[in-house]
């Protein structure tokens, strides 16, 4: 099984990402999963619109990792924490949470750490970053911030906020347009299927269609 972790900061980056990985996905069966399943609904529609019959099938984990952890309290095949878009921030399986081993690291010292403290963000892209208790110092709301960069920005060599507001708006507009096209294509396909189904009895009784 080949796995791909999208190097994305926000959902509006997906159209560009799908264009880049299209050669890897052609002829494959694609399975997606995300926090709660909502983003996969939109991403799968976008992928079908972009590649169509070039992929064998597109599937997703219904309800996302959140539902999976409810179904399998011990975590099942899941390792680590599930990032949540609320005050919980990150959620561990109900069973064995105390025995978990951090899979991520502090952005400052590199030590294993998986707890978000103080709502710290990357100076280059504003994504949340992990800073361990030792690097936070005695006060959790005071920590060095000039060098706080997320792993993706470190990998890309980004040190400043390079994207303009215009660029962000353009990306979001492109994503919305692509999703609307995907929905329109799905509706048109459903209409054609319904029309074909409606015409089937006439062809079956041997009547002349001319």
Short mmCIF file of C-alpha atoms in Angstrom, two decimals:
data_model
loop_
_atom_site.label_atom_id
_atom_site.label_comp_id
_atom_site.label_asym_id
_atom_site.label_seq_id
_atom_site.Cartn_x
_atom_site.Cartn_y
_atom_site.Cartn_z
CA UNK A 1 0.00 0.00 0.00
CA UNK A 2 1.40 3.38 -1.01
CA UNK A 3 0.60 6.23 1.35
CA UNK A 4 0.70 9.96 0.61
CA UNK A 5 0.60 12.63 3.31
CA UNK A 6 -0.60 15.89 1.72
CA UNK A 7 1.90 18.66 2.58
CA UNK A 8 -0.90 21.21 2.97
CA UNK A 9 -1.68 24.00 5.40
CA UNK A 10 -5.28 24.63 4.35
CA UNK A 11 -8.01 23.06 2.25
CA UNK A 12 -7.67 25.62 -0.57
CA UNK A 13 -4.29 24.03 -1.43
CA UNK A 14 -5.93 20.75 -2.51
CA UNK A 15 -6.43 21.58 -6.24
CA UNK A 16 -2.70 22.23 -6.63
CA UNK A 17 -1.85 19.10 -4.63
CA UNK A 18 -4.07 16.86 -6.78
CA UNK A 19 -2.45 18.26 -9.92
CA UNK A 20 0.98 17.38 -8.52
CA UNK A 21 0.15 13.81 -7.44
CA UNK A 22 -2.10 12.91 -10.40
CA UNK A 23 0.57 10.64 -11.98
CA UNK A 24 0.81 8.67 -8.70
CA UNK A 25 -2.96 8.22 -8.45
CA UNK A 26 -3.78 7.15 -12.01
CA UNK A 27 -4.94 3.56 -12.14
CA UNK A 28 -5.05 3.30 -8.34
CA UNK A 29 -7.79 2.84 -5.77
CA UNK A 30 -7.73 5.85 -3.42
CA UNK A 31 -8.73 5.78 0.25
CA UNK A 32 -8.93 9.06 2.17
CA UNK A 33 -9.31 9.80 5.86
CA UNK A 34 -9.38 12.98 7.90
CA UNK A 35 -10.40 14.24 11.35
CA UNK A 36 -14.18 13.94 11.08
CA UNK A 37 -14.85 13.00 7.45
CA UNK A 38 -16.12 16.40 6.28
CA UNK A 39 -13.03 17.44 4.36
CA UNK A 40 -12.84 14.02 2.72
CA UNK A 41 -16.33 14.53 1.31
CA UNK A 42 -15.17 17.65 -0.50
CA UNK A 43 -11.72 16.30 -1.39
CA UNK A 44 -13.13 13.09 -2.90
CA UNK A 45 -15.54 15.12 -5.08
CA UNK A 46 -12.66 17.30 -6.22
CA UNK A 47 -10.49 14.28 -7.02
CA UNK A 48 -13.28 12.62 -9.05
CA UNK A 49 -13.80 15.85 -10.96
CA UNK A 50 -10.08 16.15 -11.77
CA UNK A 51 -9.24 12.52 -12.58
CA UNK A 52 -12.61 10.82 -13.18
CA UNK A 53 -12.14 7.36 -14.70
CA UNK A 54 -8.36 7.63 -14.41
CA UNK A 55 -8.62 6.21 -10.87
CA UNK A 56 -10.09 2.80 -10.05
CA UNK A 57 -12.21 4.19 -7.23
CA UNK A 58 -12.28 6.82 -4.49
CA UNK A 59 -13.28 5.81 -0.97
CA UNK A 60 -13.20 7.49 2.43
CA UNK A 61 -13.37 6.57 6.10
CA UNK A 62 -16.94 7.45 7.07
CA UNK A 63 -16.94 9.76 10.08
CA UNK A 64 -13.17 10.12 9.94
CA UNK A 65 -10.70 9.19 12.64
CA UNK A 66 -13.09 10.62 15.25
CA UNK A 67 -15.69 7.92 14.57
CA UNK A 68 -12.99 5.28 14.15
CA UNK A 69 -11.71 5.93 17.69
CA UNK A 70 -15.25 5.69 19.04
CA UNK A 71 -15.66 2.35 17.27
CA UNK A 72 -12.26 1.09 18.43
CA UNK A 73 -11.58 2.61 21.89
CA UNK A 74 -8.15 0.94 22.00
CA UNK A 75 -7.18 2.86 18.86
CA UNK A 76 -7.32 -0.08 16.46
CA UNK A 77 -4.68 0.54 13.79
CA UNK A 78 -4.46 4.23 14.68
CA UNK A 79 -1.28 5.56 16.28
CA UNK A 80 -0.87 8.96 17.90
CA UNK A 81 -3.45 11.69 18.46
CA UNK A 82 -6.30 12.95 16.32
CA UNK A 83 -6.17 16.72 15.79
CA UNK A 84 -9.52 18.33 16.68
CA UNK A 85 -10.75 21.74 15.57
CA UNK A 86 -12.05 22.72 18.99
CA UNK A 87 -10.79 23.23 22.54
CA UNK A 88 -9.69 19.59 22.78
CA UNK A 89 -6.97 20.27 20.17
CA UNK A 90 -5.78 16.64 20.09
CA UNK A 91 -7.65 13.47 21.10
CA UNK A 92 -6.17 10.13 22.15
CA UNK A 93 -7.94 6.73 22.08
CA UNK A 94 -10.04 6.21 25.20
CA UNK A 95 -8.05 3.13 26.22
CA UNK A 96 -4.31 3.27 26.81
CA UNK A 97 -4.09 7.06 26.47
CA UNK A 98 -1.70 7.29 29.42
CA UNK A 99 0.69 4.81 27.82
CA UNK A 100 0.98 6.53 24.44
CA UNK A 101 4.36 7.42 22.98
CA UNK A 102 4.54 10.88 21.28
CA UNK A 103 5.06 10.60 17.53
CA UNK A 104 5.71 14.30 16.96
CA UNK A 105 8.43 16.61 18.28
CA UNK A 106 8.89 20.03 19.84
CA UNK A 107 9.56 22.62 17.14
CA UNK A 108 12.36 24.20 19.20
CA UNK A 109 14.38 21.42 20.82
CA UNK A 110 13.25 18.41 18.80
CA UNK A 111 12.31 16.28 21.81
CA UNK A 112 9.26 13.96 21.49
CA UNK A 113 6.15 16.02 22.32
CA UNK A 114 2.50 15.97 21.23
CA UNK A 115 0.66 18.52 23.39
CA UNK A 116 -0.25 21.99 22.11
CA UNK A 117 0.51 24.65 24.72
CA UNK A 118 -0.22 28.38 24.64
CA UNK A 119 -1.73 28.53 21.14
CA UNK A 120 1.66 29.14 19.56
CA UNK A 121 1.80 29.50 15.79
CA UNK A 122 4.38 29.25 13.03
CA UNK A 123 5.85 32.69 12.22
CA UNK A 124 5.76 31.91 8.50
CA UNK A 125 2.26 30.45 7.97
CA UNK A 126 0.32 30.79 11.27
CA UNK A 127 -0.20 27.02 11.62
CA UNK A 128 -0.27 25.71 15.23
CA UNK A 129 3.12 24.44 16.42
CA UNK A 130 4.22 22.12 19.21
CA UNK A 131 6.45 23.56 21.95
CA UNK A 132 7.37 21.33 24.87
CA UNK A 133 7.02 22.37 28.50
CA UNK A 134 10.78 22.72 28.88
CA UNK A 135 11.02 25.21 26.01
CA UNK A 136 8.00 27.11 27.31
CA UNK A 137 9.87 27.95 30.51
CA UNK A 138 8.20 28.49 33.87
CA UNK A 139 5.28 30.36 32.32
CA UNK A 140 3.36 28.59 29.59
CA UNK A 141 2.36 31.84 27.91
CA UNK A 142 5.99 33.00 27.54
CA UNK A 143 8.32 31.25 25.10
CA UNK A 144 10.73 32.21 22.30
CA UNK A 145 8.71 32.96 19.19
CA UNK A 146 11.10 34.28 16.53
CA UNK A 147 12.23 30.78 15.51
CA UNK A 148 8.89 29.02 15.78
CA UNK A 149 8.29 27.36 12.43
CA UNK A 150 6.17 24.34 11.58
CA UNK A 151 7.91 21.27 10.09
CA UNK A 152 6.49 22.03 6.63
CA UNK A 153 7.90 25.57 6.59
CA UNK A 154 11.27 24.24 7.80
CA UNK A 155 11.22 21.68 4.99
CA UNK A 156 10.35 24.34 2.41
CA UNK A 157 12.77 26.88 3.83
CA UNK A 158 10.05 29.44 4.50
CA UNK A 159 10.90 32.07 7.10
CA UNK A 160 8.35 34.82 6.44
CA UNK A 161 4.71 35.15 5.46
CA UNK A 162 5.12 35.01 1.69
CA UNK A 163 1.50 34.68 0.63
CA UNK A 164 -0.46 37.82 -0.03
CA UNK A 165 -4.12 38.20 0.80
CA UNK A 166 -4.85 38.29 -2.92
CA UNK A 167 -3.17 34.91 -3.40
CA UNK A 168 -5.15 33.36 -0.54
CA UNK A 169 -8.43 34.67 -1.97
CA UNK A 170 -7.50 33.33 -5.42
CA UNK A 171 -6.78 29.85 -4.04
CA UNK A 172 -10.08 29.74 -2.17
CA UNK A 173 -11.97 30.91 -5.27
CA UNK A 174 -10.31 28.19 -7.36
CA UNK A 175 -11.26 25.56 -4.80
CA UNK A 176 -14.89 26.74 -4.69
CA UNK A 177 -15.10 26.72 -8.49
CA UNK A 178 -13.64 23.22 -8.71
CA UNK A 179 -16.07 21.91 -6.11
CA UNK A 180 -19.04 23.48 -7.89
CA UNK A 181 -17.95 21.89 -11.15
CA UNK A 182 -17.64 18.52 -9.42
CA UNK A 183 -21.16 18.85 -8.00
CA UNK A 184 -22.55 19.89 -11.39
CA UNK A 185 -20.82 16.96 -13.10
CA UNK A 186 -22.22 14.54 -10.51
CA UNK A 187 -25.73 15.97 -10.97
CA UNK A 188 -25.43 15.69 -14.77
CA UNK A 189 -24.25 12.08 -14.50
CA UNK A 190 -27.18 11.27 -12.21
CA UNK A 191 -29.56 12.89 -14.69
CA UNK A 192 -28.17 10.84 -17.58
CA UNK A 193 -28.46 7.65 -15.57
CA UNK A 194 -32.07 8.46 -14.66
CA UNK A 195 -32.87 9.21 -18.32
CA UNK A 196 -31.32 5.93 -19.44
CA UNK A 197 -33.26 4.03 -16.79
CA UNK A 198 -36.46 5.70 -17.93
CA UNK A 199 -35.85 4.71 -21.54
CA UNK A 200 -35.03 1.08 -20.79
CA UNK A 201 -38.64 -0.30 -20.85
CA UNK A 202 -39.27 1.08 -24.33
CA UNK A 203 -36.18 -0.70 -25.68
CA UNK A 204 -37.09 -3.89 -23.85
CA UNK A 205 -40.58 -4.31 -25.37
CA UNK A 206 -39.23 -4.26 -28.91
CA UNK A 207 -41.11 -1.14 -29.97
CA UNK A 208 -39.67 0.99 -32.78
CA UNK A 209 -37.97 4.11 -31.38
CA UNK A 210 -38.08 6.01 -34.70
#
